[in-house]
Structures are given as structure tokens and as C-alpha cells.
Short mmCIF file of C-alpha atoms in Angstrom, two decimals:
data_model
loop_
_atom_site.label_atom_id
_atom_site.label_comp_id
_atom_site.label_asym_id
_atom_site.label_seq_id
_atom_site.Cartn_x
_atom_site.Cartn_y
_atom_site.Cartn_z
CA UNK A 121 -3.04 31.66 -40.91
CA UNK A 122 -5.34 34.34 -39.47
CA UNK A 123 -7.85 31.64 -38.44
CA UNK A 124 -5.10 29.69 -36.67
CA UNK A 125 -3.97 32.81 -34.81
CA UNK A 126 -7.56 33.49 -33.77
CA UNK A 127 -7.86 29.95 -32.39
CA UNK A 128 -4.57 30.27 -30.51
CA UNK A 129 -5.71 33.57 -29.00
CA UNK A 130 -9.11 32.14 -28.06
CA UNK A 131 -7.58 29.13 -26.31
CA UNK A 132 -5.15 31.39 -24.46
CA UNK A 133 -8.07 33.48 -23.20
CA UNK A 134 -9.86 30.32 -22.00
CA UNK A 135 -6.70 29.32 -20.15
CA UNK A 136 -6.47 32.67 -18.36
CA UNK A 137 -10.19 32.71 -17.50
CA UNK A 138 -9.99 29.16 -16.10
CA UNK A 139 -7.05 30.14 -13.90
CA UNK A 140 -8.91 33.23 -12.68
CA UNK A 141 -12.02 31.26 -11.73
CA UNK A 142 -9.96 28.54 -10.06
CA UNK A 143 -8.22 31.24 -8.00
CA UNK A 144 -11.61 32.70 -7.11
CA UNK A 145 -12.87 29.30 -5.90
CA UNK A 146 -9.72 28.93 -3.78
CA UNK A 147 -10.20 32.34 -2.18
CA UNK A 148 -13.87 31.65 -1.43
CA UNK A 149 -13.04 28.28 0.14
CA UNK A 150 -10.28 29.75 2.29
CA UNK A 151 -12.62 32.53 3.39
CA UNK A 152 -15.34 29.99 4.30
CA UNK A 153 -17.65 31.70 1.81
CA UNK A 154 -18.86 28.48 0.19
CA UNK A 155 -19.89 26.52 3.29
CA UNK A 156 -23.60 27.18 2.88
CA UNK A 157 -23.42 26.64 -0.87
CA UNK A 158 -21.63 23.30 -0.48
CA UNK A 159 -23.99 22.01 2.20
CA UNK A 160 -27.10 23.11 0.31
CA UNK A 161 -26.00 21.32 -2.88
CA UNK A 162 -24.98 18.18 -0.98
CA UNK A 163 -28.32 18.03 0.83
CA UNK A 164 -30.20 18.59 -2.43
CA UNK A 165 -28.29 15.88 -4.32
CA UNK A 166 -28.33 13.34 -1.49
CA UNK A 167 -32.06 13.87 -0.93
CA UNK A 168 -32.50 11.83 -4.12
CA UNK A 169 -30.91 8.80 -2.47
CA UNK A 170 -32.40 5.50 -3.57
CA UNK A 171 -30.84 2.06 -4.21
CA UNK A 172 -31.03 2.30 -7.99
CA UNK A 173 -29.66 5.86 -8.03
CA UNK A 174 -26.81 4.76 -5.78
CA UNK A 175 -25.97 2.01 -8.27
CA UNK A 176 -25.99 4.50 -11.14
CA UNK A 177 -23.76 6.93 -9.25
CA UNK A 178 -21.31 4.18 -8.32
CA UNK A 179 -21.18 3.27 -12.01
CA UNK A 180 -20.25 6.81 -13.03
CA UNK A 181 -17.73 7.20 -10.23
CA UNK A 182 -16.14 3.93 -11.36
CA UNK A 183 -15.86 5.30 -14.90
CA UNK A 184 -13.84 8.17 -13.48
CA UNK A 185 -11.56 5.86 -11.48
CA UNK A 186 -7.88 5.55 -12.32
CA UNK A 187 -8.06 2.02 -13.74
CA UNK A 188 -10.91 2.85 -16.14
CA UNK A 189 -9.27 6.13 -17.18
CA UNK A 190 -6.00 4.30 -17.89
CA UNK A 191 -7.81 1.68 -19.98
CA UNK A 192 -9.70 4.38 -21.90
CA UNK A 193 -6.52 6.34 -22.51
CA UNK A 194 -4.68 3.29 -23.84
CA UNK A 195 -7.54 2.66 -26.27
CA UNK A 196 -7.49 6.30 -27.41
CA UNK A 197 -3.70 6.21 -27.85
CA UNK A 198 -4.03 3.11 -30.03
CA UNK A 199 -6.82 4.77 -32.04
CA UNK A 200 -4.82 7.96 -32.60
CA UNK A 201 -1.67 6.10 -33.59
CA UNK A 202 -3.01 3.22 -35.68
CA UNK A 203 -6.27 4.54 -37.11
CA UNK A 204 -5.89 8.32 -37.45
CA UNK A 205 -2.08 8.25 -37.71
CA UNK A 206 -1.82 11.36 -35.57
CA UNK A 207 1.68 11.59 -34.12
CA UNK A 208 1.61 15.19 -32.90
CA UNK A 209 -1.90 14.86 -31.47
CA UNK A 210 -0.78 11.69 -29.70
CA UNK A 211 1.90 13.63 -27.84
CA UNK A 212 -0.65 16.28 -26.89
CA UNK A 213 -3.05 13.63 -25.56
CA UNK A 214 -0.39 11.83 -23.54
CA UNK A 215 0.93 15.10 -22.11
CA UNK A 216 -2.52 16.20 -20.97
CA UNK A 217 -3.69 12.91 -19.45
CA UNK A 218 -0.38 12.42 -17.63
CA UNK A 219 -0.25 16.03 -16.48
CA UNK A 220 -3.75 15.99 -14.99
CA UNK A 221 -3.15 13.52 -12.11
CA UNK A 222 0.23 15.11 -11.40
CA UNK A 223 -1.36 18.55 -11.15
CA UNK A 224 -4.17 17.13 -9.01
CA UNK A 225 -1.69 15.54 -6.59
CA UNK A 226 0.24 18.79 -6.28
CA UNK A 227 -2.90 20.84 -5.64
CA UNK A 228 -4.20 18.38 -3.05
CA UNK A 229 -0.90 18.60 -1.18
CA UNK A 230 -0.97 22.39 -1.33
CA UNK A 231 -4.53 22.86 -0.06
CA UNK A 232 -4.93 19.72 2.12
CA UNK A 233 -8.69 20.10 2.39
CA UNK A 234 -10.43 17.36 4.37
CA UNK A 235 -13.23 15.44 2.71
CA UNK A 236 -16.83 16.11 3.78
CA UNK A 237 -18.00 14.05 6.74
CA UNK A 238 -21.76 14.37 6.36
CA UNK A 239 -23.23 11.25 4.78
CA UNK A 240 -20.82 9.00 2.92
CA UNK A 241 -22.01 6.09 0.82
CA UNK A 242 -18.46 4.93 0.08
CA UNK A 243 -15.21 5.30 1.98
CA UNK A 244 -12.10 6.84 0.46
CA UNK A 245 -8.94 8.42 1.78
CA UNK A 246 -6.86 11.39 0.71
CA UNK A 247 -7.59 15.07 0.45
CA UNK A 248 -10.68 16.58 -1.10
CA UNK A 249 -9.73 19.66 -3.15
CA UNK A 250 -9.71 19.59 -6.09
CA UNK A 251 -11.56 16.44 -7.12
CA UNK A 252 -9.33 14.01 -9.01
CA UNK A 253 -12.36 12.37 -10.65
CA UNK A 254 -13.59 15.75 -11.88
CA UNK A 255 -10.16 16.65 -13.24
CA UNK A 256 -9.71 13.30 -14.96
CA UNK A 257 -13.17 13.46 -16.53
CA UNK A 258 -12.77 17.02 -17.78
CA UNK A 259 -9.28 16.35 -19.11
CA UNK A 260 -9.94 13.06 -20.89
CA UNK A 261 -13.31 13.91 -22.42
CA UNK A 262 -12.22 17.48 -23.12
CA UNK A 263 -9.09 16.52 -25.06
CA UNK A 264 -11.00 13.73 -26.80
CA UNK A 265 -13.58 16.26 -27.98
CA UNK A 266 -10.83 18.57 -29.23
CA UNK A 267 -9.10 15.80 -31.19
CA UNK A 268 -12.28 14.36 -32.73
CA UNK A 269 -13.89 17.72 -33.56
CA UNK A 270 -11.98 18.22 -36.82
CA UNK A 271 -12.96 14.75 -38.05
CA UNK A 272 -16.69 15.45 -37.68
CA UNK A 273 -17.88 17.81 -40.40
CA UNK A 274 -21.63 18.01 -39.73
CA UNK A 275 -23.24 20.06 -36.99
CA UNK A 276 -25.35 17.21 -35.59
CA UNK A 277 -22.27 15.03 -35.14
CA UNK A 278 -20.40 17.78 -33.34
CA UNK A 279 -23.41 18.50 -31.16
CA UNK A 280 -23.60 14.83 -30.16
CA UNK A 281 -19.89 14.87 -29.38
CA UNK A 282 -20.31 17.88 -27.08
CA UNK A 283 -23.38 16.37 -25.39
CA UNK A 284 -21.65 13.02 -24.90
CA UNK A 285 -18.56 14.56 -23.33
CA UNK A 286 -20.53 17.02 -21.21
CA UNK A 287 -22.83 14.29 -19.93
CA UNK A 288 -19.98 12.12 -18.65
CA UNK A 289 -18.07 15.07 -17.20
CA UNK A 290 -21.13 16.28 -15.28
CA UNK A 291 -22.31 12.85 -14.15
CA UNK A 292 -18.90 11.84 -12.84
CA UNK A 293 -18.76 15.08 -10.86
CA UNK A 294 -22.31 14.71 -9.51
CA UNK A 295 -21.61 11.10 -8.51
CA UNK A 296 -18.83 12.26 -6.18
CA UNK A 297 -21.20 14.68 -4.47
CA UNK A 298 -23.98 12.09 -4.22
CA UNK A 299 -21.64 9.51 -2.70
CA UNK A 300 -20.53 12.04 -0.09
CA UNK A 301 -16.80 12.11 -0.84
CA UNK A 302 -16.52 15.61 -2.31
CA UNK A 303 -17.87 19.08 -1.78
CA UNK A 304 -19.44 20.72 -4.86
CA UNK A 305 -16.65 23.32 -4.72
CA UNK A 306 -14.14 20.44 -5.07
CA UNK A 307 -15.83 19.48 -8.32
CA UNK A 308 -16.02 23.04 -9.63
CA UNK A 309 -12.40 23.66 -8.67
CA UNK A 310 -11.39 20.45 -10.42
CA UNK A 311 -13.16 21.51 -13.61
CA UNK A 312 -11.42 24.90 -13.64
CA UNK A 313 -8.01 23.37 -12.83
CA UNK A 314 -8.39 20.94 -15.72
CA UNK A 315 -9.76 23.71 -17.92
CA UNK A 316 -6.55 25.64 -17.31
CA UNK A 317 -4.34 22.62 -17.98
CA UNK A 318 -6.28 21.60 -21.08
CA UNK A 319 -6.48 25.08 -22.60
CA UNK A 320 -2.81 25.80 -21.87
CA UNK A 321 -1.75 22.51 -23.47
CA UNK A 322 -3.92 23.11 -26.55
CA UNK A 323 -2.63 26.68 -26.77
CA UNK A 324 0.99 25.48 -26.75
CA UNK A 325 0.16 22.72 -29.25
CA UNK A 326 -1.51 25.12 -31.70
CA UNK A 327 1.27 27.67 -31.23
CA UNK A 328 3.83 24.99 -32.07
CA UNK A 329 1.85 23.73 -35.09
CA UNK A 330 1.60 27.29 -36.43
CA UNK A 331 5.34 27.87 -36.13
CA UNK A 332 6.54 24.37 -36.99
CA UNK A 333 7.37 25.26 -40.65
CA UNK A 334 9.45 28.22 -39.45
CA UNK A 335 11.21 26.12 -36.80
CA UNK A 336 11.89 23.38 -39.35
CA UNK A 337 13.32 25.94 -41.74
CA UNK A 338 15.66 27.33 -39.09
CA UNK A 339 16.85 23.85 -38.17
CA UNK A 340 17.49 23.09 -41.85
CA UNK A 341 19.56 26.26 -42.26
CA UNK A 342 21.61 25.43 -39.18
CA UNK A 343 22.26 21.89 -40.43
CA UNK A 344 23.37 23.27 -43.83
CA UNK A 345 25.75 25.74 -42.20
CA UNK A 346 27.13 23.00 -39.96
CA UNK A 347 27.73 20.67 -42.91
CA UNK A 348 29.67 23.41 -44.69
#
């Protein structure tokens, strides 16, 4: 019980910290404090431009696209339901992956930041902040890591899980900068926005799991009283 409470508290702290850093990124963007930072990173990343690197970056940006994310999520839902028989975790996963694009759409409409117009290798519409690809990547691979963590007992397996998830999250974000459709601050903001959503969802899930026996007991008592 104490360990569960510690985990709930830790996730809550991560949620608050993510919200604080997201707010900080917003304030810096609105104050034009990240212009030099964004341009310096874009120039550094795009200086690596080469045909084979462009192909690699287009591959990673495609992995973060809506159609691939939907396909991946359907596979994970099937795996959770049929293989691991996780009903509660399935609801958590669906809630997070559905909530991420909704939150992204709301934030884009609030901030209405135009996309960079420096050197684009692909064309895309819509607003820039925060990056939808970054949010999708962080959300999907983050919740996948959380759900699989308890099923991997050895340290090397967990390390590989973290490295795998981190690699795809970072590469999808970098691909958007390389292709010229996002500022680095869009990517960072997207990570923190998803970090807040993910940590808040996990916090609520763990809070519910900790109190589920108590809630079930109360419901049972009410049903007994009603039957009388």
C-alpha cells in the first residue's frame, strides 16, 4: 500500500512539473525569447541534409502520422485485451491515445502559431504549436512503456524498453525539425503537453486502482441496503 501511494505521489509530481515546463515554454514563445534558439537548432539539424537522411526522416515522420498511430494503437488494444487480458489498462490506454489528439487540437487553436517558413522539405497545413507528431509519439510510446514495464522483470529488458521508446520519441521529433515543419520549441512543448496528459492519466488510474476495493465495498453496502 505504501509503495502504491509513493508511485501515485511520484506520478502526480511529474504531472505538475510537466505542466510547469509547458507553461514556461509558452511564456518564452510569447515573449519571443526562443527565436534564436529555434533558428540555431533548425540550422544545425538541416545542415545535415542529404538524400538518404531525408528518406530516413520521412520514414520517422510517417511513423508518427495519424494512420500509422491508429494502426499501432489497434494492435496494442488487441494485445492488451486478448493476450494480457488487461481490461482496466485497456481503458487507460484508449483514454490517453484518444485524449492526446484532442488536447493537441485544442492547444493549436488556442495558440495559433504559424509553422516555420525557412526551408521546408515537405508541405503541410495547420498550426505549429505544439507538435502533434511529438505529442502522439510521447503519448503512445510512453503509455506503452508504462503498461509493459511490469511484465519485464529483468533490468536489461527494461533498459531496452526505455531505449526503444526514447529512440522513436526523439527521432519522430527531430524528423519534424529536419523536414522544416516545426520549430524545436513546438517539439519540446509537445513533449511536455503529453507528459502532463500521460502523468495525469496514470495518476488517476493508479489512484482508482488503489481505492477500487474501498469503492467496491461501498457499492456493495449500498446495494445490500437497497435490497432490504
